[in-house]
Coordinates of C-alpha atoms and ligand atoms in Angstrom, one line a residue:
M14 CA -9.1 -12.2 24.8
S15 CA -6.1 -11.3 22.8
T16 CA -6.4 -9.2 19.7
R17 CA -3.0 -9.3 18.6
R18 CA -2.9 -9.5 14.9
P19 CA -0.8 -12.2 13.0
P20 CA 2.5 -11.1 11.8
S21 CA 2.2 -9.5 8.4
P22 CA 4.8 -10.3 5.5
A23 CA 6.7 -7.1 6.4
D24 CA 6.7 -8.1 10.1
R25 CA 8.0 -11.7 9.2
V26 CA 10.8 -10.0 7.0
R27 CA 11.8 -7.9 9.7
E28 CA 12.3 -10.5 12.1
R29 CA 14.2 -12.5 9.7
L30 CA 16.6 -9.5 9.5
R31 CA 16.8 -9.1 13.0
A32 CA 18.2 -12.6 13.7
V33 CA 21.0 -12.1 11.2
A34 CA 21.7 -8.2 11.5
G35 CA 20.5 -7.2 15.1
D36 CA 17.7 -4.6 16.3
R37 CA 19.2 -1.4 14.5
C38 CA 18.7 -3.0 11.2
A39 CA 15.6 -4.6 11.8
D40 CA 14.2 -1.3 12.9
A41 CA 15.4 0.4 9.9
M42 CA 13.4 -1.7 7.7
P43 CA 10.6 0.1 5.9
R44 CA 7.0 -1.3 5.9
G45 CA 6.3 -0.1 2.6
Y46 CA 6.6 -1.5 -0.8
Q47 CA 5.3 -1.3 -4.1
R48 CA 3.9 -4.6 -5.4
L49 CA 3.7 -4.7 -9.5
G50 CA 2.1 -8.0 -10.2
R51 CA 4.6 -10.8 -9.5
V52 CA 7.6 -7.9 -8.9
L53 CA 8.2 -6.2 -5.8
V54 CA 10.0 -2.7 -5.7
L55 CA 11.4 -1.8 -2.2
R56 CA 13.3 1.5 -0.8
L57 CA 16.1 0.4 1.4
P58 CA 18.0 2.9 3.6
S59 CA 21.9 2.6 3.0
L60 CA 22.1 0.8 6.5
L61 CA 20.6 -2.2 5.3
R62 CA 22.9 -2.2 2.0
P63 CA 24.8 -5.1 3.2
Y64 CA 21.8 -7.3 3.6
R65 CA 20.2 -6.7 0.3
E66 CA 20.2 -10.1 -0.9
L67 CA 18.9 -11.6 2.3
I68 CA 16.0 -8.9 2.5
G69 CA 15.5 -9.7 -1.4
R70 CA 15.1 -13.3 -0.7
A71 CA 13.2 -13.1 2.4
W72 CA 10.4 -10.7 0.6
Q73 CA 10.6 -13.0 -2.2
Q74 CA 9.7 -16.0 -0.1
E75 CA 7.1 -14.2 2.5
L76 CA 5.2 -12.6 -0.3
G77 CA 5.5 -15.2 -3.0
V78 CA 6.6 -12.8 -5.7
T79 CA 9.1 -13.9 -8.2
T80 CA 11.4 -11.1 -8.3
V81 CA 12.4 -8.0 -5.9
L82 CA 14.0 -4.8 -7.1
A83 CA 15.4 -2.0 -5.0
V84 CA 15.3 1.8 -5.7
R85 CA 19.0 2.9 -6.5
G86 CA 18.2 6.7 -7.4
P87 CA 15.8 8.9 -8.5
V88 CA 13.7 8.4 -11.8
E89 CA 15.9 9.6 -14.9
G90 CA 15.2 12.0 -17.6
E91 CA 12.4 12.7 -19.7
L92 CA 11.9 9.0 -20.5
R93 CA 11.1 8.6 -16.9
T94 CA 13.2 5.7 -16.8
P95 CA 13.4 3.9 -13.1
Q96 CA 17.1 3.1 -11.4
L97 CA 16.7 -0.2 -9.9
D98 CA 18.8 -2.9 -8.7
L99 CA 17.9 -6.5 -8.6
L100 CA 18.0 -8.2 -5.4
A101 CA 16.2 -11.3 -5.9
G102 CA 15.0 -13.4 -8.8
T103 CA 15.6 -13.0 -12.6
E104 CA 12.2 -12.0 -14.5
T105 CA 11.5 -8.3 -14.4
E106 CA 8.4 -8.5 -16.9
T107 CA 5.3 -8.3 -15.3
E108 CA 1.5 -7.7 -15.4
V109 CA -0.4 -5.2 -13.5
V110 CA -4.4 -5.6 -13.7
E111 CA -6.5 -2.8 -12.6
H112 CA -10.1 -2.2 -12.9
G113 CA -10.3 -4.5 -16.1
C114 CA -7.2 -2.8 -17.8
R115 CA -4.1 -4.8 -18.1
W116 CA -0.6 -3.5 -18.6
R117 CA 2.3 -5.8 -19.4
F118 CA 5.9 -3.9 -19.2
D119 CA 9.5 -4.5 -17.7
A120 CA 9.6 -3.2 -14.1
A121 CA 13.5 -2.6 -14.5
R122 CA 13.0 -0.4 -17.6
I123 CA 9.7 1.4 -17.3
L124 CA 8.0 3.4 -14.5
F125 CA 4.7 2.3 -13.3
A126 CA 3.3 4.6 -10.4
R127 CA 0.9 2.6 -8.2
G128 CA 0.1 5.9 -6.8
N129 CA -1.8 7.1 -9.9
R130 CA -4.3 4.3 -9.7
T131 CA -7.2 6.2 -8.8
E132 CA -6.3 8.8 -11.9
R133 CA -6.2 5.9 -14.2
A134 CA -9.7 4.6 -13.1
R135 CA -11.1 8.3 -13.4
I136 CA -10.2 8.7 -16.8
G137 CA -11.9 5.5 -17.7
S138 CA -14.7 6.6 -16.0
L139 CA -14.8 10.4 -17.6
V140 CA -14.4 9.3 -21.4
R141 CA -17.5 9.0 -23.3
P142 CA -17.9 6.3 -26.3
G143 CA -17.1 8.1 -29.3
E144 CA -14.7 10.7 -27.9
E145 CA -11.4 11.8 -30.0
V146 CA -8.4 11.6 -27.3
L147 CA -5.0 12.9 -27.6
D148 CA -2.7 11.1 -25.1
L149 CA 0.7 13.2 -25.3
F150 CA 2.7 11.0 -23.1
A151 CA 1.2 7.7 -23.6
G152 CA 4.0 5.4 -22.1
I153 CA 2.8 1.7 -21.8
G154 CA -0.9 2.9 -22.3
Y155 CA -1.5 4.0 -18.7
F156 CA -4.1 6.5 -19.4
T157 CA -4.7 5.3 -23.3
V158 CA -5.8 1.8 -22.2
P159 CA -8.8 3.1 -19.8
A160 CA -9.7 5.6 -22.1
A161 CA -10.0 3.4 -25.2
R162 CA -11.6 0.9 -23.1
A163 CA -14.4 3.3 -22.4
G164 CA -15.0 3.6 -26.0
A165 CA -12.8 6.6 -27.1
H166 CA -10.6 6.7 -30.3
V167 CA -6.9 7.6 -29.0
V168 CA -3.9 8.8 -30.7
A169 CA -1.1 7.8 -28.5
V170 CA 2.2 9.6 -28.7
E171 CA 5.3 8.1 -27.1
K172 CA 9.0 8.7 -27.7
N173 CA 10.5 5.6 -25.8
P174 CA 10.9 2.7 -28.0
V175 CA 10.8 0.2 -25.0
S176 CA 7.3 1.8 -24.0
I177 CA 6.1 1.6 -27.7
R178 CA 6.6 -2.0 -27.6
Y179 CA 4.6 -2.6 -24.6
L180 CA 2.0 -0.1 -25.6
T181 CA 1.4 -2.0 -28.7
E182 CA 1.3 -5.4 -26.8
N183 CA -1.0 -4.0 -24.2
L184 CA -3.4 -2.6 -26.9
A185 CA -3.7 -6.2 -28.4
R186 CA -4.0 -7.6 -24.9
N187 CA -6.8 -5.3 -23.9
G188 CA -8.8 -5.7 -27.5
I189 CA -8.5 -2.1 -28.3
A190 CA -5.8 -2.1 -31.2
D191 CA -8.4 -1.0 -33.6
R192 CA -9.3 2.1 -31.3
V193 CA -5.9 3.7 -30.9
T194 CA -3.3 5.1 -33.3
V195 CA 0.3 5.1 -31.9
R196 CA 2.6 8.1 -33.2
A197 CA 6.3 7.2 -32.4
G198 CA 8.5 10.1 -31.4
D199 CA 8.8 13.2 -29.7
N200 CA 5.3 15.0 -29.3
R201 CA 7.1 18.4 -30.0
V202 CA 7.6 17.4 -33.5
V203 CA 5.2 14.6 -34.4
P204 CA 2.4 15.5 -36.3
L205 CA -0.6 15.9 -33.8
P206 CA -4.4 16.1 -34.5
V207 CA -5.3 19.9 -35.3
R208 CA -8.8 21.3 -33.8
S209 CA -10.6 17.6 -33.8
V210 CA -10.1 16.1 -30.4
D211 CA -12.2 16.3 -27.1
R212 CA -9.9 15.5 -24.5
V213 CA -5.9 15.7 -24.2
L214 CA -4.1 13.8 -21.4
L215 CA -0.9 15.5 -20.2
G216 CA 0.6 12.6 -17.6
Y217 CA 4.0 14.0 -17.5
L218 CA 6.0 14.9 -14.4
P219 CA 7.5 16.8 -13.0
D220 CA 5.7 19.2 -15.1
A221 CA 3.3 18.9 -18.2
L222 CA 2.4 22.8 -18.2
P223 CA 4.7 23.8 -21.0
W224 CA 2.8 21.5 -23.2
V225 CA -0.3 23.3 -22.7
P226 CA -0.1 25.4 -25.8
R227 CA 0.5 22.1 -28.1
A228 CA -2.5 20.6 -26.2
L229 CA -4.8 23.7 -26.9
S230 CA -4.2 23.6 -30.7
A231 CA -5.4 19.9 -30.9
V232 CA -8.9 20.6 -29.1
R233 CA -12.0 21.4 -31.1
S234 CA -12.7 25.1 -31.8
T235 CA -16.0 24.4 -29.8
G236 CA -13.6 23.4 -26.7
G237 CA -12.2 20.3 -25.1
V238 CA -10.8 19.1 -21.9
L239 CA -7.2 19.1 -20.8
H240 CA -5.6 17.0 -17.8
V241 CA -2.6 18.6 -17.0
H242 CA -0.3 17.1 -14.2
R243 CA 2.4 19.0 -12.3
V244 CA 4.3 18.5 -9.0
V245 CA 4.0 21.6 -7.0
D246 CA 4.5 22.5 -3.2
A247 CA 2.2 20.8 -1.1
R248 CA 1.0 24.0 0.6
D249 CA -2.0 25.2 -1.4
A250 CA -1.1 22.7 -3.9
V251 CA -4.5 22.3 -5.7
P252 CA -5.3 26.3 -6.0
V253 CA -1.8 27.1 -7.2
A254 CA -1.7 24.4 -9.7
E255 CA -5.1 25.5 -10.9
R256 CA -4.1 29.1 -11.1
S257 CA -1.1 28.1 -13.1
V258 CA -3.0 26.4 -15.6
A259 CA -5.3 28.9 -16.1
E260 CA -2.6 31.5 -16.6
A261 CA -0.9 28.9 -19.3
V262 CA -4.1 28.7 -21.1
G263 CA -4.4 32.6 -21.2
A264 CA -0.8 33.1 -22.4
A265 CA -1.4 30.4 -25.4
D266 CA -4.5 32.8 -26.3
G267 CA -6.6 30.2 -25.3
V268 CA -10.3 30.7 -23.9
L269 CA -11.4 29.1 -20.5
L270 CA -14.7 27.6 -20.7
A271 CA -15.1 26.6 -17.1
P272 CA -12.8 27.4 -14.1
P273 CA -10.0 24.9 -13.8
A274 CA -10.7 22.1 -11.2
G275 CA -7.6 20.3 -9.7
R276 CA -7.3 17.5 -7.4
E277 CA -4.4 15.9 -5.4
V278 CA -3.1 12.5 -7.2
K279 CA -0.3 11.7 -4.4
P280 CA 2.4 12.9 -2.3
Y281 CA 5.5 13.3 -4.4
G282 CA 8.6 13.5 -2.1
P283 CA 9.0 15.5 1.0
G284 CA 6.6 18.7 0.6
R285 CA 5.6 18.1 -2.8
T286 CA 2.2 17.0 -4.2
H287 CA 1.4 15.6 -7.7
V288 CA -1.8 17.4 -8.7
V289 CA -4.0 17.0 -12.0
V290 CA -5.9 19.9 -13.1
D291 CA -9.0 19.4 -15.3
V292 CA -9.5 22.5 -17.8
R293 CA -12.4 23.0 -20.3
A294 CA -10.9 25.5 -22.9
R295 CA -10.8 26.4 -26.7
P296 CA -7.8 27.0 -28.9
P297 CA -7.2 30.7 -30.0
P298 CA -9.2 31.8 -33.1
A299 CA -8.0 30.4 -36.3
G300 CA -6.1 32.9 -38.4
Ligands
SAM417 C1 6.4 7.6 -17.3 S1 5.0 8.2 -18.1 C2 3.9 9.0 -16.9 C3 3.9 8.0 -15.9 C4 2.4 7.6 -15.8 N1 1.5 8.6 -15.8 C5 1.9 6.7 -14.7 O1 0.7 6.5 -14.6 O2 2.7 5.8 -14.2 C6 5.6 9.6 -19.2 C7 5.9 9.0 -20.6 O3 5.9 10.1 -21.4 C8 7.0 10.0 -22.4 N2 7.6 11.1 -23.0 C9 8.3 12.1 -22.1 N3 8.5 13.2 -22.9 C10 8.0 12.8 -24.2 C11 7.8 13.8 -25.5 N4 8.5 15.0 -25.4 N5 7.5 13.0 -26.5 C12 6.7 11.9 -26.3 N6 6.8 11.1 -25.2 C13 7.4 11.5 -24.2 C14 7.9 9.2 -21.6 O4 9.0 8.3 -22.3 C15 7.3 8.4 -20.8 O5 6.6 7.1 -21.3

């Protein structure tokens, strides 16, 4: 009995491309894609550039998405703005739903990393009702939404006006607007809670390590947990990231209350890994 699987949408797109552009192009068509609600984001090799419209329309039809975008270049600057080209469709606003959380955003202007899904869920499961949480890089509410849905009060800091607009909308969409205080501006200068929070989210890549001193001064004098995101070499990624966070806490005169615990979030380009390190620490003595 034959066990051949039916062709996947990627197989069907490949065959449509083969019919027009030949085997070499068809074989260069990547299998992977990122689906963000009704928007699809692709990475295409330059060989396929002349066929971008055909590929966009093919994916649109095979997957039933409204819009297809292709990555043009690396994520830009401190606002983490994606560089994308429109291949098919016009509507780039979309909604992603995960474990009961909803995020609405413009996929052409705002980064949403599907690979951080487990981490978003983990934050929702770690937070206890009544916790005070500081999100230093709130974006559209990637971590603020699961934390507030779990019952925390969150101070959410964000400096990109486009993200702030969606963050505010997402708080209302998730029914948590009364549990989140949005502070618009750069987290280096906006007033932050002082010695009063239980948890600080430092979800910024490539490296949130420089913000450890500021995060430490926000946690209670009895201690709190920092979640520090970093991109590091894939070799020994977790122990290297753990050590660097322990050193940053020490350099800021903080006190470690438990050894840092790291975990891999996702691969981040060739030979690099996105790691998050949880560390329980208390701030330097007041004085
Ligand atoms: C793109 S998000 C991180 C991605 C997210 N963790 C995910 O799951 O996809 C980082 C956010 O931090 C914001 N940001 C960067 N530097 C900042 C700063 N100094 N002050 C306030 N917000 C900042 C960016 O505008 C962006 O919205």
